[in-house]
Structure formats: structure tokens, C-alpha cells
mmCIF file of C-alpha atoms and ligand atoms in Angstrom:
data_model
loop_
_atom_site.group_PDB
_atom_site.id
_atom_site.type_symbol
_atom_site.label_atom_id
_atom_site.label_comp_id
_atom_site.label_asym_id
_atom_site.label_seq_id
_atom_site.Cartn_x
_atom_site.Cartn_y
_atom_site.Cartn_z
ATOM 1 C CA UNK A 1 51.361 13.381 61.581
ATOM 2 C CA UNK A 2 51.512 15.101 58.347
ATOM 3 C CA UNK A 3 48.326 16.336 56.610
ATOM 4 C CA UNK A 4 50.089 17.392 53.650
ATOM 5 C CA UNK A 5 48.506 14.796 51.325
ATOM 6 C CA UNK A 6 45.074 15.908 52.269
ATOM 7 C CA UNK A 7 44.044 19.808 50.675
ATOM 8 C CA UNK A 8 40.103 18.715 51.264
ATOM 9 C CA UNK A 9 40.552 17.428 54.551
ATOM 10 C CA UNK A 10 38.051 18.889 56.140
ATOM 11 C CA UNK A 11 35.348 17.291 53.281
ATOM 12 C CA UNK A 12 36.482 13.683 53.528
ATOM 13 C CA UNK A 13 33.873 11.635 54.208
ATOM 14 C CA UNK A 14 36.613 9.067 54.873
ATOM 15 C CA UNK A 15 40.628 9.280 55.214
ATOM 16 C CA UNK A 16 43.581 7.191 55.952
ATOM 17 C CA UNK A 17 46.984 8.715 56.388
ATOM 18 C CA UNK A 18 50.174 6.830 56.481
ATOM 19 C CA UNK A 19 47.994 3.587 57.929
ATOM 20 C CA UNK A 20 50.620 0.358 58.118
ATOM 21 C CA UNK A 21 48.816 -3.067 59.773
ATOM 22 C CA UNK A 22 49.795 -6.151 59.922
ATOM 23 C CA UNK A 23 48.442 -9.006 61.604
ATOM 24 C CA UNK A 24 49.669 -10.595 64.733
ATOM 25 C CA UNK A 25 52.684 -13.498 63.174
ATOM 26 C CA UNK A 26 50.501 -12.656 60.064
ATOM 27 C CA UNK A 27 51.647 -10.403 56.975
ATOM 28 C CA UNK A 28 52.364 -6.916 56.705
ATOM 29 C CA UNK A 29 48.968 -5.914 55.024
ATOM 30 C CA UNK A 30 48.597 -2.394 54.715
ATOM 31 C CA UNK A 31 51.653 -0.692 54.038
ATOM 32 C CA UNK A 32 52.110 3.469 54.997
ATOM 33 C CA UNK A 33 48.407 3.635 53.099
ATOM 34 C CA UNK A 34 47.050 6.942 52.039
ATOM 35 C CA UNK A 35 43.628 7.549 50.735
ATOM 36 C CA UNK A 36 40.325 9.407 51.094
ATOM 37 C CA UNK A 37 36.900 9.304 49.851
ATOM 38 C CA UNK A 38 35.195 12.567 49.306
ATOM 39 C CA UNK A 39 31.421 13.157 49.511
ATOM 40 C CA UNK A 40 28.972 11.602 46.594
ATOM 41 C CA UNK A 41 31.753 9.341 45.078
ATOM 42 C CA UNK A 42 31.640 6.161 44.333
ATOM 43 C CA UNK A 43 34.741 4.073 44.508
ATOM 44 C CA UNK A 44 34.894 0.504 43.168
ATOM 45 C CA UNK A 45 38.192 -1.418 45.310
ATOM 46 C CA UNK A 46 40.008 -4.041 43.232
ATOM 47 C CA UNK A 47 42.484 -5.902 44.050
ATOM 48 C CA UNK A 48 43.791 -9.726 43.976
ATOM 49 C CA UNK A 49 42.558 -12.284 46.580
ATOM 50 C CA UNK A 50 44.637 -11.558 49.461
ATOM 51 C CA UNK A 51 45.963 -7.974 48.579
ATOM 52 C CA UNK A 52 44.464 -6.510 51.675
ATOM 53 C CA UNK A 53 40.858 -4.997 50.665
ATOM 54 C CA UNK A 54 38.729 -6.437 53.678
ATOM 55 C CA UNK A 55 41.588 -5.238 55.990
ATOM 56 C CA UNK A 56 41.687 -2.216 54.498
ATOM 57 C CA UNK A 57 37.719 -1.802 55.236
ATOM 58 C CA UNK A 58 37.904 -3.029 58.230
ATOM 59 C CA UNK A 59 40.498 -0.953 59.528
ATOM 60 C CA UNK A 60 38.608 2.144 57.739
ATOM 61 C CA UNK A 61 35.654 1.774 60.059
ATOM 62 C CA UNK A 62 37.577 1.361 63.159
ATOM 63 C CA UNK A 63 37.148 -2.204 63.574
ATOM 64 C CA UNK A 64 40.753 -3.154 62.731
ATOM 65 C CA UNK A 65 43.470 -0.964 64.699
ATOM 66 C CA UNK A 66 46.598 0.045 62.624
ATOM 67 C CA UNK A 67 50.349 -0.230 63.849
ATOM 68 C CA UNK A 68 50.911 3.355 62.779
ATOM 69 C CA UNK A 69 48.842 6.142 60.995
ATOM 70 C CA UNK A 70 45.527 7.840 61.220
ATOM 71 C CA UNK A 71 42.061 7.081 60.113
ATOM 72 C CA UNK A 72 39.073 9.741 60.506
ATOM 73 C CA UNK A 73 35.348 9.350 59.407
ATOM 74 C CA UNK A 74 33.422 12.329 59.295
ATOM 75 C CA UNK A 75 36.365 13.923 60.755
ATOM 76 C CA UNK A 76 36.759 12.322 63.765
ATOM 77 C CA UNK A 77 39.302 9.134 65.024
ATOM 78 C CA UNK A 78 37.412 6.080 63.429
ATOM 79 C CA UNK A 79 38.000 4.143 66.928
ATOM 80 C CA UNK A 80 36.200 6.660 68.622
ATOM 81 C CA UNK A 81 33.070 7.032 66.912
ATOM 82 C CA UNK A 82 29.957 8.486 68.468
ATOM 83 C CA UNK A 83 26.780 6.575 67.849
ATOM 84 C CA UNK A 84 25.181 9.550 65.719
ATOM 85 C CA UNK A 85 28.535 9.023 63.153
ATOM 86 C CA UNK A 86 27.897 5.348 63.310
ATOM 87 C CA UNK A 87 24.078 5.687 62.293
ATOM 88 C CA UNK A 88 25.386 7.285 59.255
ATOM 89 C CA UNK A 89 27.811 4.455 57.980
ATOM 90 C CA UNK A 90 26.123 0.980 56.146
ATOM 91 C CA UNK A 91 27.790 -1.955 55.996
ATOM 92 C CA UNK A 92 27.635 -5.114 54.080
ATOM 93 C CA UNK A 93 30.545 -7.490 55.449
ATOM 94 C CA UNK A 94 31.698 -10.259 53.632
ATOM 95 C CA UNK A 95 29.999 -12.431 55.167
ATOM 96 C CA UNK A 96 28.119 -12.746 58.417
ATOM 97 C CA UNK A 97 26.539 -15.815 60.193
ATOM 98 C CA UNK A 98 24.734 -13.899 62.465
ATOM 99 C CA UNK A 99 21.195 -13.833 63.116
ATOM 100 C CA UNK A 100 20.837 -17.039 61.658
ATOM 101 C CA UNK A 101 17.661 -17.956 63.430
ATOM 102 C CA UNK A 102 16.278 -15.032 62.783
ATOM 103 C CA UNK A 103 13.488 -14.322 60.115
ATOM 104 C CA UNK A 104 14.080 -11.409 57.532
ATOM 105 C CA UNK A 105 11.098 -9.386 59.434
ATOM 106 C CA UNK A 106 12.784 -10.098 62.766
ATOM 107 C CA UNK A 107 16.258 -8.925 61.745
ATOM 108 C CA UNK A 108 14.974 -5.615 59.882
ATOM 109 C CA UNK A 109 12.645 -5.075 63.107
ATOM 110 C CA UNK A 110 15.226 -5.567 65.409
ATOM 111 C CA UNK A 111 17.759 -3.118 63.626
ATOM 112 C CA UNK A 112 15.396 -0.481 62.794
ATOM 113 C CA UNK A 113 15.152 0.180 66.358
ATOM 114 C CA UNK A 114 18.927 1.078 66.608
ATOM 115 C CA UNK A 115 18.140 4.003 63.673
ATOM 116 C CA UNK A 116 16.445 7.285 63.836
ATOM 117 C CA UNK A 117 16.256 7.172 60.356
ATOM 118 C CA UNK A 118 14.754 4.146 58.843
ATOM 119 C CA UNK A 119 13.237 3.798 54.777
ATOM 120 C CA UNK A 120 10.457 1.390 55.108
ATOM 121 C CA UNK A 121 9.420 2.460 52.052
ATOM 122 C CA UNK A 122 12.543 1.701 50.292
ATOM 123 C CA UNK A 123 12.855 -1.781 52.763
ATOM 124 C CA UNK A 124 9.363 -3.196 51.252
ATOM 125 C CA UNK A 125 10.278 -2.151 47.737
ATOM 126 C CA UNK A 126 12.974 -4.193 47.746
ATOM 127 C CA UNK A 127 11.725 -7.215 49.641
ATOM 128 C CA UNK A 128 9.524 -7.348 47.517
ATOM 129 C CA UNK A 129 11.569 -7.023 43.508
ATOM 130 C CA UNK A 130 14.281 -8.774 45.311
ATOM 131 C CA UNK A 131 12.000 -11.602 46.068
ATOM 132 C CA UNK A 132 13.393 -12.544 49.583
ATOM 133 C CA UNK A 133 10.911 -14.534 51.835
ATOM 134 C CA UNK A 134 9.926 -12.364 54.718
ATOM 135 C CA UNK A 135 9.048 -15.204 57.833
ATOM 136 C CA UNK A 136 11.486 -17.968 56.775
ATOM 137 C CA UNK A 137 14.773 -18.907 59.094
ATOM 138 C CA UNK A 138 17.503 -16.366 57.556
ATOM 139 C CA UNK A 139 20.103 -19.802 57.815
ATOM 140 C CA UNK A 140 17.181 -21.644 55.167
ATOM 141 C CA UNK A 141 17.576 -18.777 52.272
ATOM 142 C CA UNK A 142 20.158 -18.798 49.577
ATOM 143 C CA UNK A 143 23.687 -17.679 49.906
ATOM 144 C CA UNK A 144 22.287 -14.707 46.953
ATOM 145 C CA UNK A 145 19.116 -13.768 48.915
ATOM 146 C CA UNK A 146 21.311 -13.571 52.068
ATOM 147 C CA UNK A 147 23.214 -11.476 50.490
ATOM 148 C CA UNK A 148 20.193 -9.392 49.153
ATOM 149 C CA UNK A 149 19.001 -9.106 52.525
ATOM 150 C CA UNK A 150 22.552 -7.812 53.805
ATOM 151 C CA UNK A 151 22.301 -4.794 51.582
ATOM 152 C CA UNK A 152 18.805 -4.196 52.351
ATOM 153 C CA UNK A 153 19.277 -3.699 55.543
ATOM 154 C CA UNK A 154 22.596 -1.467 55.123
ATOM 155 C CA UNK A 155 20.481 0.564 52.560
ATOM 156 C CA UNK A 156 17.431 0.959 55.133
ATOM 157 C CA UNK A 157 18.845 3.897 57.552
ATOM 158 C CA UNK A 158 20.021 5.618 54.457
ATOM 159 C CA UNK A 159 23.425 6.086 55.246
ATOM 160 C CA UNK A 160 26.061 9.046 54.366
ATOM 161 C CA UNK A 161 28.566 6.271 53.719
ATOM 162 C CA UNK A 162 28.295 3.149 52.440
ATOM 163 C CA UNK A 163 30.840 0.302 52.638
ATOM 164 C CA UNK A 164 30.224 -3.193 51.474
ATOM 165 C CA UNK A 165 32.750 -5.543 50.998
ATOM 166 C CA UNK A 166 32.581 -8.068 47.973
ATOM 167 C CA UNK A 167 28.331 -7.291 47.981
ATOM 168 C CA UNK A 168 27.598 -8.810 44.685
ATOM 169 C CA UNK A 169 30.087 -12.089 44.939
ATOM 170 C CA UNK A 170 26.698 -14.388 45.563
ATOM 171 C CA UNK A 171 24.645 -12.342 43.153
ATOM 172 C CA UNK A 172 23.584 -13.714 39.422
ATOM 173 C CA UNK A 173 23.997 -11.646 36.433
ATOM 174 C CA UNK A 174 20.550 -10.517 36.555
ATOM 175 C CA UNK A 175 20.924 -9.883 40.733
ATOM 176 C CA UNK A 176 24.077 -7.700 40.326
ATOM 177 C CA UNK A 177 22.095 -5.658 37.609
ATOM 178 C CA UNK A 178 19.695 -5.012 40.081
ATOM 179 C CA UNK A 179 22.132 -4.152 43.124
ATOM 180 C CA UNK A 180 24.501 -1.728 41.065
ATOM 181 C CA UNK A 181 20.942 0.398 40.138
ATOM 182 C CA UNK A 182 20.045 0.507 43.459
ATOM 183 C CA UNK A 183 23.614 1.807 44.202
ATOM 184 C CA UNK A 184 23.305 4.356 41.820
ATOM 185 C CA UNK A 185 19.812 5.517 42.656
ATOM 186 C CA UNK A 186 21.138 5.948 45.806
ATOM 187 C CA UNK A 187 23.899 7.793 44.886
ATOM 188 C CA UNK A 188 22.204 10.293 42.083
ATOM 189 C CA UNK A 189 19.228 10.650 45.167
ATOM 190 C CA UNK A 190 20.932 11.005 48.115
ATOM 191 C CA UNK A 191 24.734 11.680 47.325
ATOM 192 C CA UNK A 192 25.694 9.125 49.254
ATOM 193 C CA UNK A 193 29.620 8.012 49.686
ATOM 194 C CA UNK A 194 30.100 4.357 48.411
ATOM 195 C CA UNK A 195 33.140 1.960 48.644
ATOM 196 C CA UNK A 196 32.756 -1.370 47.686
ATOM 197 C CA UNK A 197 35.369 -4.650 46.604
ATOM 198 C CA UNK A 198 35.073 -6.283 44.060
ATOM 199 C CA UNK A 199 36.784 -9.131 41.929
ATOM 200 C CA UNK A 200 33.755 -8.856 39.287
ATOM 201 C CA UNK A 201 35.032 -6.435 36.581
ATOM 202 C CA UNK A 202 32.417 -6.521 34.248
ATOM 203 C CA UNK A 203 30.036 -5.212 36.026
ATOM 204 C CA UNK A 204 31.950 -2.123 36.308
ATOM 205 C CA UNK A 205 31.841 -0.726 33.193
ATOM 206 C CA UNK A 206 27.842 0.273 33.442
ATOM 207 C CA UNK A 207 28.513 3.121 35.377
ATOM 208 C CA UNK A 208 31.505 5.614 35.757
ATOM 209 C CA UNK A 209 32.667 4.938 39.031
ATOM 210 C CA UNK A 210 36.044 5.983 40.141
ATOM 211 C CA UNK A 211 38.293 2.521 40.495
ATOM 212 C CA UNK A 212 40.830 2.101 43.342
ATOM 213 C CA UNK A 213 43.848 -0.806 42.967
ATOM 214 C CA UNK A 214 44.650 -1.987 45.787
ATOM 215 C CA UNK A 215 48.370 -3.581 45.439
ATOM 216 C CA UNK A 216 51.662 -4.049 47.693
ATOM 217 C CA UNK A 217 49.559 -2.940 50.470
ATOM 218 C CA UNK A 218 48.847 0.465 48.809
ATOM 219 C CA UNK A 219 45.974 2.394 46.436
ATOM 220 C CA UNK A 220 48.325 1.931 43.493
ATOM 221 C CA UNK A 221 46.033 3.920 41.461
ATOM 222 C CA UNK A 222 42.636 5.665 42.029
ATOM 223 C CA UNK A 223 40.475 7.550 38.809
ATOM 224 C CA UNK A 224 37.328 7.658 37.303
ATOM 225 C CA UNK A 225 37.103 4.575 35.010
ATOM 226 C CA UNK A 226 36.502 6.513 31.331
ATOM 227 C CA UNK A 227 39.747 8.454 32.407
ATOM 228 C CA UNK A 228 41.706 5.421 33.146
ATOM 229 C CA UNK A 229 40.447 3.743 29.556
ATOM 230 C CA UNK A 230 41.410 6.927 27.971
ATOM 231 C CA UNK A 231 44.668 8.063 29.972
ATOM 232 C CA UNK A 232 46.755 4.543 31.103
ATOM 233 C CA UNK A 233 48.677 3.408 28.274
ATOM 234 C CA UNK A 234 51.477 1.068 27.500
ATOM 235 C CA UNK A 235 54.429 2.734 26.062
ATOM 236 C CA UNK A 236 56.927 1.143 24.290
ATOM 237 C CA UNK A 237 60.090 2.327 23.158
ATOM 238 C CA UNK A 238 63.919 2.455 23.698
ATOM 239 C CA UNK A 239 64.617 3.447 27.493
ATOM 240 C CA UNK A 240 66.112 6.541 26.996
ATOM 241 C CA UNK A 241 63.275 7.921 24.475
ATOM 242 C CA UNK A 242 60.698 6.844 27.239
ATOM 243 C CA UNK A 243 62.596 8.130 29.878
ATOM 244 C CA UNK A 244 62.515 11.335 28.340
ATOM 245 C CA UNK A 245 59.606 11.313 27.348
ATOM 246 C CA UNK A 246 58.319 10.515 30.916
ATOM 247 C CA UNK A 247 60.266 13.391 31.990
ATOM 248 C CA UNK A 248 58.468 15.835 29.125
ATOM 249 C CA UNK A 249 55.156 14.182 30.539
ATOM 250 C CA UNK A 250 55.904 14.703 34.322
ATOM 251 C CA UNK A 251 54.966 10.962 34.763
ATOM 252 C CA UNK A 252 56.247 8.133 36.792
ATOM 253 C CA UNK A 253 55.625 4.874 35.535
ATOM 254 C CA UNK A 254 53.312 2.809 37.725
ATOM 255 C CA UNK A 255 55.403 -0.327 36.358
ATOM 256 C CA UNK A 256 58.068 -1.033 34.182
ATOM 257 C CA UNK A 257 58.996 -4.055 31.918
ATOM 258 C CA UNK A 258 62.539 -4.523 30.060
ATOM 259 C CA UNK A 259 62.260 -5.892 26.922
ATOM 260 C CA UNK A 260 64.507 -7.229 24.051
ATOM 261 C CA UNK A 261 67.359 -5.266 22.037
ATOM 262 C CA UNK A 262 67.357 -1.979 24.715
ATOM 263 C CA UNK A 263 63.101 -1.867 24.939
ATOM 264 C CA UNK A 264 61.220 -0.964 27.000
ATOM 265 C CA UNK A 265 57.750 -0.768 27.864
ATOM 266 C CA UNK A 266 55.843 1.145 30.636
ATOM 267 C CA UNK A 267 52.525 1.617 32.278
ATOM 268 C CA UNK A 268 51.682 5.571 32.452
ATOM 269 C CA UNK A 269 48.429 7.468 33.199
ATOM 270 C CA UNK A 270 48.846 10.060 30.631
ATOM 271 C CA UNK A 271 48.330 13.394 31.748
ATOM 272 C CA UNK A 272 46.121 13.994 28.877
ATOM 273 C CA UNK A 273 45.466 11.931 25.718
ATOM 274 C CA UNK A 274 49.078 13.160 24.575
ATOM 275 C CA UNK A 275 51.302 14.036 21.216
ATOM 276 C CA UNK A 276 53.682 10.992 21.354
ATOM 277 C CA UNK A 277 56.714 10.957 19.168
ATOM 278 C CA UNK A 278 56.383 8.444 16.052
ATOM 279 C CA UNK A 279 59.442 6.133 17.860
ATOM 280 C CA UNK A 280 57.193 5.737 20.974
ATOM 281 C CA UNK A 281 54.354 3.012 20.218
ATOM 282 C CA UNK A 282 50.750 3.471 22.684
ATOM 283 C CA UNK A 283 48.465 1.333 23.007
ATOM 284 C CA UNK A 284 45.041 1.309 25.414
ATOM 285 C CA UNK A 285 44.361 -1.358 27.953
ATOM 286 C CA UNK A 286 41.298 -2.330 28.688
ATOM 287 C CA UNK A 287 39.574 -3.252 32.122
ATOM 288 C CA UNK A 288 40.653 -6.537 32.163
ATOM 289 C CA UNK A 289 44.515 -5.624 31.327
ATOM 290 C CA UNK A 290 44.331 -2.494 33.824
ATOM 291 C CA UNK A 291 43.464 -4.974 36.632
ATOM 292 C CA UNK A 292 46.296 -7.084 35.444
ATOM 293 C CA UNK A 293 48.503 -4.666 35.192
ATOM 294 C CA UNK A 294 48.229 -2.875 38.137
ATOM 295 C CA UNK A 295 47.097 -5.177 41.183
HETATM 296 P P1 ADP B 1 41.283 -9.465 50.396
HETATM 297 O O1 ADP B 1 40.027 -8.933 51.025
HETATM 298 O O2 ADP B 1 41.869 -8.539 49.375
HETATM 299 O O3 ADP B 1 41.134 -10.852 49.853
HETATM 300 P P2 ADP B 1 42.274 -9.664 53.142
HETATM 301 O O4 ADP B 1 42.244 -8.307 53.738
HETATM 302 O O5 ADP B 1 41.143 -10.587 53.493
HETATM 303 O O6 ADP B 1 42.415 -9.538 51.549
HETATM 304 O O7 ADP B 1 43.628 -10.372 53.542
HETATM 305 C C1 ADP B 1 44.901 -9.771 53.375
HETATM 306 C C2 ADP B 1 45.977 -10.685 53.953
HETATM 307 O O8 ADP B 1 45.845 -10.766 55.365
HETATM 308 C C3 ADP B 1 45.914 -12.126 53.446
HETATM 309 O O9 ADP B 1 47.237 -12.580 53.315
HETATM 310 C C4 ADP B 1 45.196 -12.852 54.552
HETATM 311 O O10 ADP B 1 45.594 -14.195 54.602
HETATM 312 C C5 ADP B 1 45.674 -12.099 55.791
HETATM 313 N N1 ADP B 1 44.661 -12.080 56.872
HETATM 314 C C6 ADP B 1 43.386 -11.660 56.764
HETATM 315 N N2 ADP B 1 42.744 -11.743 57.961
HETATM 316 C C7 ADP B 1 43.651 -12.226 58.840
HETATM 317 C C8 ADP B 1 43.612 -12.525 60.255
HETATM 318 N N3 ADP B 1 42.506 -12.337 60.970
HETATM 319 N N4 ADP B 1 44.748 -12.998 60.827
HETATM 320 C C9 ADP B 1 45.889 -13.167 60.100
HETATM 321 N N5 ADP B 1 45.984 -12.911 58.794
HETATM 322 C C10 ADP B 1 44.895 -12.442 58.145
#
């Protein structure tokens, strides 16, 4: 297998070569898939309902096998992780129905003795602002304080990686607030690696994460969210000026739309903010239109 795409190999926290999956008589989800997530960033996943990001989590902790292609965590085959590697990865899946019967202090007792490492500090802190009753059934508390509780406990070992999968979907304004500080204390204290989907743009745009579109089965695009408002642009113009332009540029166009009377327009990611000639016409998308655009 190549390793061509992959200069910092040896750094990835997390990296998927050439990954296709599809489900048994299902679709063809993940499509020759190449990615990586190096230490300390944060990467918000978007993508449409459907487009694949679950199975693409999934399948990047080793819980989902691929048809073809590799996928290392720390370095090593992600189906063949030691327990040491796993004590470094949280996760917050979609959803889980487990543990139902089980009180808050039950379920946080009962997984802090898988962990050598274990924040209790952090654990009551957050109990506590995050309001979530401690001796109740987990199956009586909201679908939001569930959720609460779900990132709790993936905070609580202090993990090297962090993966959560739609964490905020049950949250309120107020509770997302909350959860995306926590993430970024976390982040700023501890360098820790974050993925998480998302369908909730908005909340995005506190904090310069990097974005990753997920789209035909593919990261169609991955950057740090102030370069993607500065840098992805509509272009429109006749097709030969753009195409030369393009050329100029060294861009490809991550989608192209004919218009009337020989127009064109394009989506780039501008090398730079760039000299355009006066016949070319830019204009800046914002969040909103980049999702649009390019998932
Ligand atoms: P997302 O998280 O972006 O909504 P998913 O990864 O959940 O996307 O799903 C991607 C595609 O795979 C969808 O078409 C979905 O219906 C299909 N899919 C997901 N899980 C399964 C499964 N266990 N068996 C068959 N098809 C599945």
C-alpha cells in the first residue's frame, strides 16, 4: 500500500489510506478514503445525513472493517489495538442504550475501573455545572443530560484522542456553549486530538477548528475554518478565462456549474487571497453556502 499521501506519518494520531466500505447489500459508503488527524487538532466532520460520517468513525476506531485500505491509530492497525492504545481514545457514539439501569455514579464507577488514568476532579466539576442527577436510573434522564453524561465519561480518562459522533445533537443552545468550552479547554490544556460530526454549523464559528466535508464517500475538503472563509470562492467568468486562470492558480475546481451565454462558475480554494483579472467576478461564501456547496 502506498504511503505516499502521508509525509507525517509517523505523527498521525489517526490515518486512513485508500479505505473503501460498503455495507453488506448496503451502499458503497466510503469510497478509496484518505485522511489523517495530526496531534492537538481539532477537526469538525460535516457532511449530509447519510454521507457516511458514523461509518467513517466507526471504521476509524476499528469497529467497522473496510473492503480495502489501511487504518492506523497511534501507529498501529486500528483492528488490532492493545488495551494501553485503547485507554487513550474517548468516545461519544451516537447513541447508546446501554447501561440503562444503571445510575450516573454506577456507570462512572464501573468505567473508571477499566482506566489507569481517571479525572475525578474534572468528573465532579462537571456533574455538577452540567446539572446531571447522580443516583437516578440513566433510562429516567433527558435525551440532553444523557448526552451530557456520554461526554463526561469520554472526557474522564483524559484521552489522547477524542471522537464523538454528533455529541451536541440533544444539546440546547446554552448546553452546546458549554460542551464546545469544555472541548477547547481540553484541547488548549492537554493537546488533545478531537474529531467530532456535526450537522450544527453555527456553533462552529466560535472557535477555529479545522472543518472536514465529508461527500461522495470522500474528505472533499479539509482546512482551518478562517482559511476556508477567506480562501473558497465562487468564480465566475467565461470558461476559457477561468480555465486559465485555474491553470495560473494551480487549482482544481472542487465543483463546477455551466451557466448561460458560455459562463461559468466554479468553487476554488484560492491559494492565497489572489489578484483576479477584472473579467473574473469573486465572491465569499459563507458557512452555510460552504456546506452547501461542498457536501
Ligand atoms: P451519517 O453518519 O453521515 O448520517 P452513516 O455512516 O450513518 O451516515 O450512513 C451512511 C450510509 O450507510 C447510509 O446510506 C446508511 O443508510 C448506510 N448504513 C449505515 N449503517 C448501515 C448498516 N449497519 N447496514 C447497512 N447500511 C448502513
Amino acid at each position: 500500500m502506498s504511503t505516499q499521501h502521508f509525509p507525517h506519518s509517523t505523527t498521525a494520531m489517526a490515518r486512513l489510506d485508500s479505505v473503501s466500505l460498503a455495507y453488506p447489500k448496503g451502499p458503497q459508503v466510503l469510497r478509496d478514503l484518505t485522511w489523517q488527524l495530526l496531534p492537538g487538532q481539532v477537526v469538525g466532520l460535516l457532511g449530509r445525513n447519510g454521507s457516511g460520517k458514523t461509518t467513517l468513525l466507526e471504521a476509524l476506531l476499528g469497529l467497522r472493517d473496510p473492503q480495502a485500505g489501511r487504518i492506523e491509530l497511534f501507529g498501529c492497525p486500528a483492528a488490532q489495538l492493545s488495551d494501553e492504545a485503547r485507554a487513550r481514545i474517548g468516545y461519544v457514539p451516537q447513541s447508546s442504550d446501554l447501561f440503562e439501569t444503571f445510575t450516573p455514579t454506577q456507570l462512572l464507577a464501573y468505567f473508571r475501573s477499566f482506566y489507569p488514568r481517571w479525572n475525578e476532579s474534572k468528573v465532579e466539576g462537571l456533574m455538577s455545572r452540567w446539572d446531571i442527577p447522580r443516583d437516578q436510573p440513566i433510562r429516567k434522564l433527558s435525551g440532553g443530560q444523557q448526552q451530557r453524561l456520554s461526554i463526561i465519561r469520554a472526557l474522564a480518562h483524559e484521552p489522547d484522542l477524542l471522537v464523538l459522533d454528533e455529541p451536541v445533537s440533544s444539546l440546547d443552545p446554552v448546553g452546546r456553549r458549554d460542551f464546545l468550552r469544555e472541548l477547547v479547554d481540553q484541547v488548549l490544556d492537554r493537546g488533545t486530538t478531537v474529531v467530532f460530526s456535526t450537522h450544527i454549523l453555527s456553533d462552529l464559528e466560535r472557535v477555529a477548528f479545522n472543518l472536514a466535508f465529508m461527500s461522495g464517500g470522500q474528505i472533499a475538503l479539509q482546512a482551518p475554518l478562517d482559511e476556508l472563509l477567506e480562501q473558497v470562492q465562487h468564480l465566475t467568468g467565461t470558461s476559457s478565462e477561468l480555465s486559465s486562470l485555474m491553470q495560473r492558480l494551480g487549482v482544481t475546481p472542487l465543483k463546477r456549474t455551466p451557466l448561460e451565454g458560455g459562463q461559468e462558475r466554479v468553487l476554488v480554494k484560492l491559494p492565497q487571497p489572489s489578484a483576479l483579472p477584472d473579467r473574473v467576478q469573486a465572491s465569499a461564501l459563507n458557512l452555510e453556502d460552504l456546506f452547501e456547496a461542498l457536501t
